[in-house]
Amino acid sequence: MTTPDDPLSRFRVGTTSPLGRGQKRFALRDHDRWVSVTMEFRCNLACTHCMIEGTMSRLTPTEGADFDAVLNRQRTEKPWEGLVLTGAEVTLRRDLPQIVAQAKAAGFAHIRIQTHGMQLHRRDYLDRLVAAGADEFFISVTADCAARHDAITKVAGSWDKMRAGLDLIEAHHPGVAVITNTVITAESVDTLPGVVAALAGYRCVVQHEFWNFFPMDTVDHKSLCVSLSDLMPPLRAAIAAARGLGRLVEVKNVPECLMGDDRPALVNTQPMLVIDPDFWIGFDRNEFHSCPHRAVCASTECLGLTAAYVRRFGDERGALTPFDTAPAPV
C-alpha cells in the first residue's frame, strides 16, 4: 500500500489473516480495510495496565502532514473502509468532532472512536460526534462492575460515566455500534464472563474483545500477567457467553493451541497504525514468539509467549502443542 517515498511509509502496516474457506466468522476481521491514527497522548485515567504510561509525555500525536497524508490517500485512492481515531484518550481533544467531520468528508465509510467512554455521558458531545460521522465506539471495559473497574482505572465514577454513555448510545443512536475491549490482567481475569453478563442488555454492543496483557518490557514489574492455566477457563467462558448473545468475539495475545474450538476468535493482526515511531522502541521489548515450539508450529496467527511471561511462569512447553498444519476449515 505504501512506497518508499510515500509519507506513510514509515508506519507499520498490519493485515488480517484470511479466513479459511468455510471457516466460522467469530470476529469482524476487517483490519486490512481500516487505518488507525493515534491523535492524543494525554489521558485522564491511570489504568494499572497502561502500556504507554512511561512514554506518554514524550510521544507526539499524529497531526499536520501525517494526518493530511491519511486523508489525502483516502480521497484519491479509497484504500480503506474505516478509520480508528485513538490515543491514549482521543476524546480529550476539543476538536475531535471536527476531525471526525474531516475524515467523513475524505470518504471514510466508517469512523470508530477508541475511548474509555467517560466523555460519552454528555449527550450534546455524543450527538456531535455521531452527527459528524462517528458510527462506532471501541470502549474500554476493564472489569464487570463499578468497584473493580474504578479500582483499575484509578478514577472513581469512571464506570458510571462509561455506562451512562452506553445508555445514551443505546437509547438515541440505534445505528451506532459498540465494540468493548477488556485487557486481561491478574486484576481482571476472573471478571471476563461478568463483563459479558453486565452488558448483555445492550443491542448496540456487537463485539467483545479480550486482549491478554503484556508489559512493554522483558519483566512483568507489576505482576499483571496471568498464567495460562488461570487465563483459559474464564476466557473461554466469556467467549461462550458472548456467542450465546449473538455477538462476535476477538481475542489477542493468547496461544492458538489453547483456544480449542474458539480458535477462529484469535485475531492478532491489526490495521495500519499511524503512531509516533518511538512507540515501537518500547513495544518491541515484549519479545513475542517466545514459544518452545515455534520452529515446528504451522500456526500463522499465534504470537506465542512474551519474554516477561516466560520469565515469570516458564516456557509452558508441556501446555503448548505445535500445529502440524494450518487450521483446517470448520
JSON list of C-alpha atoms in Angstrom, two decimals, residues 109-271:
[
{"chain": "A", "resi": 109, "resn": "ALA", "atom": "CA", "xyz": [-17.48, 4.94, 5.31]},
{"chain": "A", "resi": 110, "resn": "HIS", "atom": "CA", "xyz": [-16.95, 4.18, 9.00]},
{"chain": "A", "resi": 111, "resn": "ILE", "atom": "CA", "xyz": [-15.26, 6.15, 11.76]},
{"chain": "A", "resi": 112, "resn": "ARG", "atom": "CA", "xyz": [-14.50, 4.43, 15.07]},
{"chain": "A", "resi": 113, "resn": "ILE", "atom": "CA", "xyz": [-13.63, 6.31, 18.26]},
{"chain": "A", "resi": 114, "resn": "GLN", "atom": "CA", "xyz": [-11.40, 4.31, 20.61]},
{"chain": "A", "resi": 115, "resn": "THR", "atom": "CA", "xyz": [-12.09, 5.61, 24.10]},
{"chain": "A", "resi": 116, "resn": "HIS", "atom": "CA", "xyz": [-12.56, 4.86, 27.79]},
{"chain": "A", "resi": 117, "resn": "GLY", "atom": "CA", "xyz": [-16.10, 6.15, 27.25]},
{"chain": "A", "resi": 118, "resn": "MET", "atom": "CA", "xyz": [-16.22, 8.66, 30.10]},
{"chain": "A", "resi": 119, "resn": "GLN", "atom": "CA", "xyz": [-16.96, 11.65, 27.88]},
{"chain": "A", "resi": 120, "resn": "LEU", "atom": "CA", "xyz": [-19.87, 9.94, 26.12]},
{"chain": "A", "resi": 121, "resn": "HIS", "atom": "CA", "xyz": [-22.21, 10.55, 29.06]},
{"chain": "A", "resi": 122, "resn": "ARG", "atom": "CA", "xyz": [-22.51, 14.14, 27.79]},
{"chain": "A", "resi": 123, "resn": "ARG", "atom": "CA", "xyz": [-25.46, 13.90, 25.41]},
{"chain": "A", "resi": 124, "resn": "ASP", "atom": "CA", "xyz": [-24.55, 17.01, 23.42]},
{"chain": "A", "resi": 125, "resn": "TYR", "atom": "CA", "xyz": [-20.99, 15.80, 22.90]},
{"chain": "A", "resi": 126, "resn": "LEU", "atom": "CA", "xyz": [-22.05, 12.31, 21.85]},
{"chain": "A", "resi": 127, "resn": "ASP", "atom": "CA", "xyz": [-24.60, 13.76, 19.47]},
{"chain": "A", "resi": 128, "resn": "ARG", "atom": "CA", "xyz": [-21.96, 15.99, 17.88]},
{"chain": "A", "resi": 129, "resn": "LEU", "atom": "CA", "xyz": [-19.60, 13.06, 17.28]},
{"chain": "A", "resi": 130, "resn": "VAL", "atom": "CA", "xyz": [-22.34, 10.97, 15.70]},
{"chain": "A", "resi": 131, "resn": "ALA", "atom": "CA", "xyz": [-23.61, 13.87, 13.60]},
{"chain": "A", "resi": 132, "resn": "ALA", "atom": "CA", "xyz": [-20.06, 14.45, 12.34]},
{"chain": "A", "resi": 133, "resn": "GLY", "atom": "CA", "xyz": [-19.81, 10.83, 11.18]},
{"chain": "A", "resi": 134, "resn": "ALA", "atom": "CA", "xyz": [-18.73, 8.58, 14.07]},
{"chain": "A", "resi": 135, "resn": "ASP", "atom": "CA", "xyz": [-20.69, 5.34, 13.79]},
{"chain": "A", "resi": 136, "resn": "GLU", "atom": "CA", "xyz": [-18.63, 3.02, 16.02]},
{"chain": "A", "resi": 137, "resn": "PHE", "atom": "CA", "xyz": [-17.17, 3.31, 19.50]},
{"chain": "A", "resi": 138, "resn": "PHE", "atom": "CA", "xyz": [-14.44, 1.00, 20.81]},
{"chain": "A", "resi": 139, "resn": "ILE", "atom": "CA", "xyz": [-14.91, 1.30, 24.56]},
{"chain": "A", "resi": 140, "resn": "SER", "atom": "CA", "xyz": [-12.62, 0.03, 27.31]},
{"chain": "A", "resi": 141, "resn": "VAL", "atom": "CA", "xyz": [-14.44, -2.01, 29.94]},
{"chain": "A", "resi": 142, "resn": "THR", "atom": "CA", "xyz": [-11.80, -3.07, 32.43]},
{"chain": "A", "resi": 143, "resn": "ALA", "atom": "CA", "xyz": [-13.96, -5.29, 34.68]},
{"chain": "A", "resi": 144, "resn": "ASP", "atom": "CA", "xyz": [-17.54, -6.33, 35.40]},
{"chain": "A", "resi": 145, "resn": "CYS", "atom": "CA", "xyz": [-18.67, -3.76, 37.99]},
{"chain": "A", "resi": 146, "resn": "ALA", "atom": "CA", "xyz": [-18.02, -0.25, 39.22]},
{"chain": "A", "resi": 147, "resn": "ALA", "atom": "CA", "xyz": [-15.82, -1.26, 42.14]},
{"chain": "A", "resi": 148, "resn": "ARG", "atom": "CA", "xyz": [-13.48, -3.42, 40.05]},
{"chain": "A", "resi": 149, "resn": "HIS", "atom": "CA", "xyz": [-13.47, -1.10, 37.01]},
{"chain": "A", "resi": 150, "resn": "ASP", "atom": "CA", "xyz": [-12.74, 2.02, 39.06]},
{"chain": "A", "resi": 151, "resn": "ALA", "atom": "CA", "xyz": [-10.02, 0.23, 41.01]},
{"chain": "A", "resi": 152, "resn": "ILE", "atom": "CA", "xyz": [-8.21, -0.50, 37.74]},
{"chain": "A", "resi": 153, "resn": "THR", "atom": "CA", "xyz": [-8.73, 2.95, 36.19]},
{"chain": "A", "resi": 154, "resn": "LYS", "atom": "CA", "xyz": [-7.89, 4.68, 39.49]},
{"chain": "A", "resi": 155, "resn": "VAL", "atom": "CA", "xyz": [-10.73, 7.17, 38.92]},
{"chain": "A", "resi": 156, "resn": "ALA", "atom": "CA", "xyz": [-13.90, 6.98, 40.97]},
{"chain": "A", "resi": 157, "resn": "GLY", "atom": "CA", "xyz": [-17.03, 7.19, 38.84]},
{"chain": "A", "resi": 158, "resn": "SER", "atom": "CA", "xyz": [-15.36, 6.08, 35.61]},
{"chain": "A", "resi": 159, "resn": "TRP", "atom": "CA", "xyz": [-17.65, 3.02, 35.36]},
{"chain": "A", "resi": 160, "resn": "ASP", "atom": "CA", "xyz": [-20.80, 5.06, 35.91]},
{"chain": "A", "resi": 161, "resn": "LYS", "atom": "CA", "xyz": [-19.86, 7.59, 33.23]},
{"chain": "A", "resi": 162, "resn": "MET", "atom": "CA", "xyz": [-18.92, 4.85, 30.77]},
{"chain": "A", "resi": 163, "resn": "ARG", "atom": "CA", "xyz": [-22.24, 3.07, 31.37]},
{"chain": "A", "resi": 164, "resn": "ALA", "atom": "CA", "xyz": [-24.15, 6.34, 31.03]},
{"chain": "A", "resi": 165, "resn": "GLY", "atom": "CA", "xyz": [-22.56, 6.81, 27.62]},
{"chain": "A", "resi": 166, "resn": "LEU", "atom": "CA", "xyz": [-23.58, 3.30, 26.60]},
{"chain": "A", "resi": 167, "resn": "ASP", "atom": "CA", "xyz": [-27.12, 4.06, 27.75]},
{"chain": "A", "resi": 168, "resn": "LEU", "atom": "CA", "xyz": [-27.22, 7.16, 25.54]},
{"chain": "A", "resi": 169, "resn": "ILE", "atom": "CA", "xyz": [-25.93, 5.28, 22.50]},
{"chain": "A", "resi": 170, "resn": "GLU", "atom": "CA", "xyz": [-28.49, 2.55, 23.09]},
{"chain": "A", "resi": 171, "resn": "ALA", "atom": "CA", "xyz": [-31.39, 4.96, 23.53]},
{"chain": "A", "resi": 172, "resn": "HIS", "atom": "CA", "xyz": [-30.65, 7.63, 20.95]},
{"chain": "A", "resi": 173, "resn": "HIS", "atom": "CA", "xyz": [-28.32, 6.27, 18.26]},
{"chain": "A", "resi": 174, "resn": "PRO", "atom": "CA", "xyz": [-29.64, 2.93, 17.00]},
{"chain": "A", "resi": 175, "resn": "GLY", "atom": "CA", "xyz": [-27.29, 2.90, 14.01]},
{"chain": "A", "resi": 176, "resn": "VAL", "atom": "CA", "xyz": [-24.14, 3.20, 16.11]},
{"chain": "A", "resi": 177, "resn": "ALA", "atom": "CA", "xyz": [-22.18, 0.06, 17.03]},
{"chain": "A", "resi": 178, "resn": "VAL", "atom": "CA", "xyz": [-20.13, -0.55, 20.16]},
{"chain": "A", "resi": 179, "resn": "ILE", "atom": "CA", "xyz": [-17.14, -2.87, 20.48]},
{"chain": "A", "resi": 180, "resn": "THR", "atom": "CA", "xyz": [-15.85, -3.42, 24.01]},
{"chain": "A", "resi": 181, "resn": "ASN", "atom": "CA", "xyz": [-12.25, -4.07, 24.93]},
{"chain": "A", "resi": 182, "resn": "THR", "atom": "CA", "xyz": [-11.10, -5.74, 28.15]},
{"chain": "A", "resi": 183, "resn": "VAL", "atom": "CA", "xyz": [-7.40, -6.09, 28.91]},
{"chain": "A", "resi": 184, "resn": "ILE", "atom": "CA", "xyz": [-6.82, -9.37, 30.71]},
{"chain": "A", "resi": 185, "resn": "THR", "atom": "CA", "xyz": [-4.65, -8.96, 33.79]},
{"chain": "A", "resi": 186, "resn": "ALA", "atom": "CA", "xyz": [-4.40, -10.51, 37.24]},
{"chain": "A", "resi": 187, "resn": "GLU", "atom": "CA", "xyz": [-6.82, -7.78, 38.33]},
{"chain": "A", "resi": 188, "resn": "SER", "atom": "CA", "xyz": [-9.50, -8.59, 35.75]},
{"chain": "A", "resi": 189, "resn": "VAL", "atom": "CA", "xyz": [-9.17, -12.19, 34.59]},
{"chain": "A", "resi": 190, "resn": "ASP", "atom": "CA", "xyz": [-11.90, -13.56, 36.88]},
{"chain": "A", "resi": 191, "resn": "THR", "atom": "CA", "xyz": [-14.35, -10.89, 35.70]},
{"chain": "A", "resi": 192, "resn": "LEU", "atom": "CA", "xyz": [-14.34, -11.78, 31.99]},
{"chain": "A", "resi": 193, "resn": "PRO", "atom": "CA", "xyz": [-17.66, -13.72, 31.93]},
{"chain": "A", "resi": 194, "resn": "GLY", "atom": "CA", "xyz": [-19.12, -11.00, 34.14]},
{"chain": "A", "resi": 195, "resn": "VAL", "atom": "CA", "xyz": [-18.18, -8.30, 31.63]},
{"chain": "A", "resi": 196, "resn": "VAL", "atom": "CA", "xyz": [-20.32, -10.03, 29.04]},
{"chain": "A", "resi": 197, "resn": "ALA", "atom": "CA", "xyz": [-23.15, -10.51, 31.53]},
{"chain": "A", "resi": 198, "resn": "ALA", "atom": "CA", "xyz": [-23.03, -6.89, 32.70]},
{"chain": "A", "resi": 199, "resn": "LEU", "atom": "CA", "xyz": [-23.51, -5.65, 29.14]},
{"chain": "A", "resi": 200, "resn": "ALA", "atom": "CA", "xyz": [-25.92, -8.34, 27.98]},
{"chain": "A", "resi": 201, "resn": "GLY", "atom": "CA", "xyz": [-28.85, -5.95, 27.66]},
{"chain": "A", "resi": 202, "resn": "TYR", "atom": "CA", "xyz": [-27.27, -3.62, 25.11]},
{"chain": "A", "resi": 203, "resn": "ARG", "atom": "CA", "xyz": [-28.28, -4.15, 21.49]},
{"chain": "A", "resi": 204, "resn": "CYS", "atom": "CA", "xyz": [-25.59, -1.69, 20.41]},
{"chain": "A", "resi": 205, "resn": "VAL", "atom": "CA", "xyz": [-22.78, -3.98, 21.61]},
{"chain": "A", "resi": 206, "resn": "VAL", "atom": "CA", "xyz": [-21.80, -6.11, 18.61]},
{"chain": "A", "resi": 207, "resn": "GLN", "atom": "CA", "xyz": [-18.39, -7.45, 19.61]},
{"chain": "A", "resi": 208, "resn": "HIS", "atom": "CA", "xyz": [-16.34, -8.13, 22.74]},
{"chain": "A", "resi": 209, "resn": "GLU", "atom": "CA", "xyz": [-12.55, -8.05, 22.53]},
{"chain": "A", "resi": 210, "resn": "PHE", "atom": "CA", "xyz": [-10.23, -9.59, 25.10]},
{"chain": "A", "resi": 211, "resn": "TRP", "atom": "CA", "xyz": [-6.57, -8.58, 24.92]},
{"chain": "A", "resi": 212, "resn": "ASN", "atom": "CA", "xyz": [-4.18, -10.61, 27.04]},
{"chain": "A", "resi": 213, "resn": "PHE", "atom": "CA", "xyz": [-1.85, -8.19, 28.81]},
{"chain": "A", "resi": 214, "resn": "PHE", "atom": "CA", "xyz": [1.85, -7.93, 28.07]},
{"chain": "A", "resi": 215, "resn": "PRO", "atom": "CA", "xyz": [4.28, -5.36, 29.51]},
{"chain": "A", "resi": 216, "resn": "MET", "atom": "CA", "xyz": [6.39, -3.20, 27.23]},
{"chain": "A", "resi": 217, "resn": "ASP", "atom": "CA", "xyz": [9.41, -4.82, 28.81]},
{"chain": "A", "resi": 218, "resn": "THR", "atom": "CA", "xyz": [11.04, -8.17, 29.42]},
{"chain": "A", "resi": 219, "resn": "VAL", "atom": "CA", "xyz": [9.94, -8.05, 33.08]},
{"chain": "A", "resi": 220, "resn": "ASP", "atom": "CA", "xyz": [6.40, -8.08, 34.47]},
{"chain": "A", "resi": 221, "resn": "HIS", "atom": "CA", "xyz": [7.13, -5.39, 37.05]},
{"chain": "A", "resi": 222, "resn": "LYS", "atom": "CA", "xyz": [3.53, -5.12, 38.31]},
{"chain": "A", "resi": 223, "resn": "SER", "atom": "CA", "xyz": [2.81, -8.87, 38.29]},
{"chain": "A", "resi": 224, "resn": "LEU", "atom": "CA", "xyz": [-0.15, -8.30, 35.96]},
{"chain": "A", "resi": 225, "resn": "CYS", "atom": "CA", "xyz": [0.48, -11.21, 33.59]},
{"chain": "A", "resi": 226, "resn": "VAL", "atom": "CA", "xyz": [-1.87, -14.16, 34.07]},
{"chain": "A", "resi": 227, "resn": "SER", "atom": "CA", "xyz": [-0.71, -17.77, 33.89]},
{"chain": "A", "resi": 228, "resn": "LEU", "atom": "CA", "xyz": [-2.24, -19.76, 31.05]},
{"chain": "A", "resi": 229, "resn": "SER", "atom": "CA", "xyz": [-3.84, -22.17, 33.49]},
{"chain": "A", "resi": 230, "resn": "ASP", "atom": "CA", "xyz": [-5.66, -19.29, 35.21]},
{"chain": "A", "resi": 231, "resn": "LEU", "atom": "CA", "xyz": [-6.43, -17.49, 31.95]},
{"chain": "A", "resi": 232, "resn": "MET", "atom": "CA", "xyz": [-8.14, -20.03, 29.75]},
{"chain": "A", "resi": 233, "resn": "PRO", "atom": "CA", "xyz": [-11.21, -21.11, 31.80]},
{"chain": "A", "resi": 234, "resn": "PRO", "atom": "CA", "xyz": [-12.68, -17.61, 32.33]},
{"chain": "A", "resi": 235, "resn": "LEU", "atom": "CA", "xyz": [-11.67, -16.51, 28.84]},
{"chain": "A", "resi": 236, "resn": "ARG", "atom": "CA", "xyz": [-13.40, -19.40, 27.13]},
{"chain": "A", "resi": 237, "resn": "ALA", "atom": "CA", "xyz": [-16.44, -18.97, 29.39]},
{"chain": "A", "resi": 238, "resn": "ALA", "atom": "CA", "xyz": [-16.63, -15.32, 28.31]},
{"chain": "A", "resi": 239, "resn": "ILE", "atom": "CA", "xyz": [-16.33, -16.30, 24.64]},
{"chain": "A", "resi": 240, "resn": "ALA", "atom": "CA", "xyz": [-19.18, -18.79, 25.06]},
{"chain": "A", "resi": 241, "resn": "ALA", "atom": "CA", "xyz": [-21.33, -16.21, 26.83]},
{"chain": "A", "resi": 242, "resn": "ALA", "atom": "CA", "xyz": [-20.76, -13.61, 24.13]},
{"chain": "A", "resi": 243, "resn": "ARG", "atom": "CA", "xyz": [-21.51, -16.02, 21.32]},
{"chain": "A", "resi": 244, "resn": "GLY", "atom": "CA", "xyz": [-24.63, -17.10, 23.19]},
{"chain": "A", "resi": 245, "resn": "LEU", "atom": "CA", "xyz": [-25.80, -13.50, 22.91]},
{"chain": "A", "resi": 246, "resn": "GLY", "atom": "CA", "xyz": [-25.11, -13.50, 19.17]},
{"chain": "A", "resi": 247, "resn": "ARG", "atom": "CA", "xyz": [-22.06, -11.28, 19.49]},
{"chain": "A", "resi": 248, "resn": "LEU", "atom": "CA", "xyz": [-18.71, -11.52, 17.75]},
{"chain": "A", "resi": 249, "resn": "VAL", "atom": "CA", "xyz": [-15.51, -12.03, 19.74]},
{"chain": "A", "resi": 250, "resn": "GLU", "atom": "CA", "xyz": [-11.89, -11.14, 19.12]},
{"chain": "A", "resi": 251, "resn": "VAL", "atom": "CA", "xyz": [-9.03, -12.40, 21.28]},
{"chain": "A", "resi": 252, "resn": "LYS", "atom": "CA", "xyz": [-5.42, -11.25, 21.17]},
{"chain": "A", "resi": 253, "resn": "ASN", "atom": "CA", "xyz": [-2.10, -12.46, 22.57]},
{"chain": "A", "resi": 254, "resn": "VAL", "atom": "CA", "xyz": [-3.22, -15.95, 23.61]},
{"chain": "A", "resi": 255, "resn": "PRO", "atom": "CA", "xyz": [-1.51, -19.11, 22.28]},
{"chain": "A", "resi": 256, "resn": "GLU", "atom": "CA", "xyz": [-3.66, -20.54, 19.50]},
{"chain": "A", "resi": 257, "resn": "CYS", "atom": "CA", "xyz": [-3.19, -24.15, 20.57]},
{"chain": "A", "resi": 258, "resn": "LEU", "atom": "CA", "xyz": [-5.10, -23.45, 23.80]},
{"chain": "A", "resi": 259, "resn": "MET", "atom": "CA", "xyz": [-8.15, -21.99, 22.07]},
{"chain": "A", "resi": 260, "resn": "GLY", "atom": "CA", "xyz": [-9.78, -25.28, 21.05]},
{"chain": "A", "resi": 261, "resn": "ASP", "atom": "CA", "xyz": [-12.98, -24.72, 19.08]},
{"chain": "A", "resi": 262, "resn": "ASP", "atom": "CA", "xyz": [-12.63, -21.00, 19.78]},
{"chain": "A", "resi": 263, "resn": "ARG", "atom": "CA", "xyz": [-9.58, -20.71, 17.51]},
{"chain": "A", "resi": 264, "resn": "PRO", "atom": "CA", "xyz": [-11.39, -18.51, 14.96]},
{"chain": "A", "resi": 265, "resn": "ALA", "atom": "CA", "xyz": [-11.71, -15.84, 17.67]},
{"chain": "A", "resi": 266, "resn": "LEU", "atom": "CA", "xyz": [-7.94, -15.36, 17.80]},
{"chain": "A", "resi": 267, "resn": "VAL", "atom": "CA", "xyz": [-7.07, -12.38, 15.59]},
{"chain": "A", "resi": 268, "resn": "ASN", "atom": "CA", "xyz": [-3.64, -10.95, 16.36]},
{"chain": "A", "resi": 269, "resn": "THR", "atom": "CA", "xyz": [-3.34, -8.84, 13.25]},
{"chain": "A", "resi": 270, "resn": "GLN", "atom": "CA", "xyz": [-4.06, -5.12, 13.31]},
{"chain": "A", "resi": 271, "resn": "PRO", "atom": "CA", "xyz": [-4.79, -2.27, 10.93]}
]
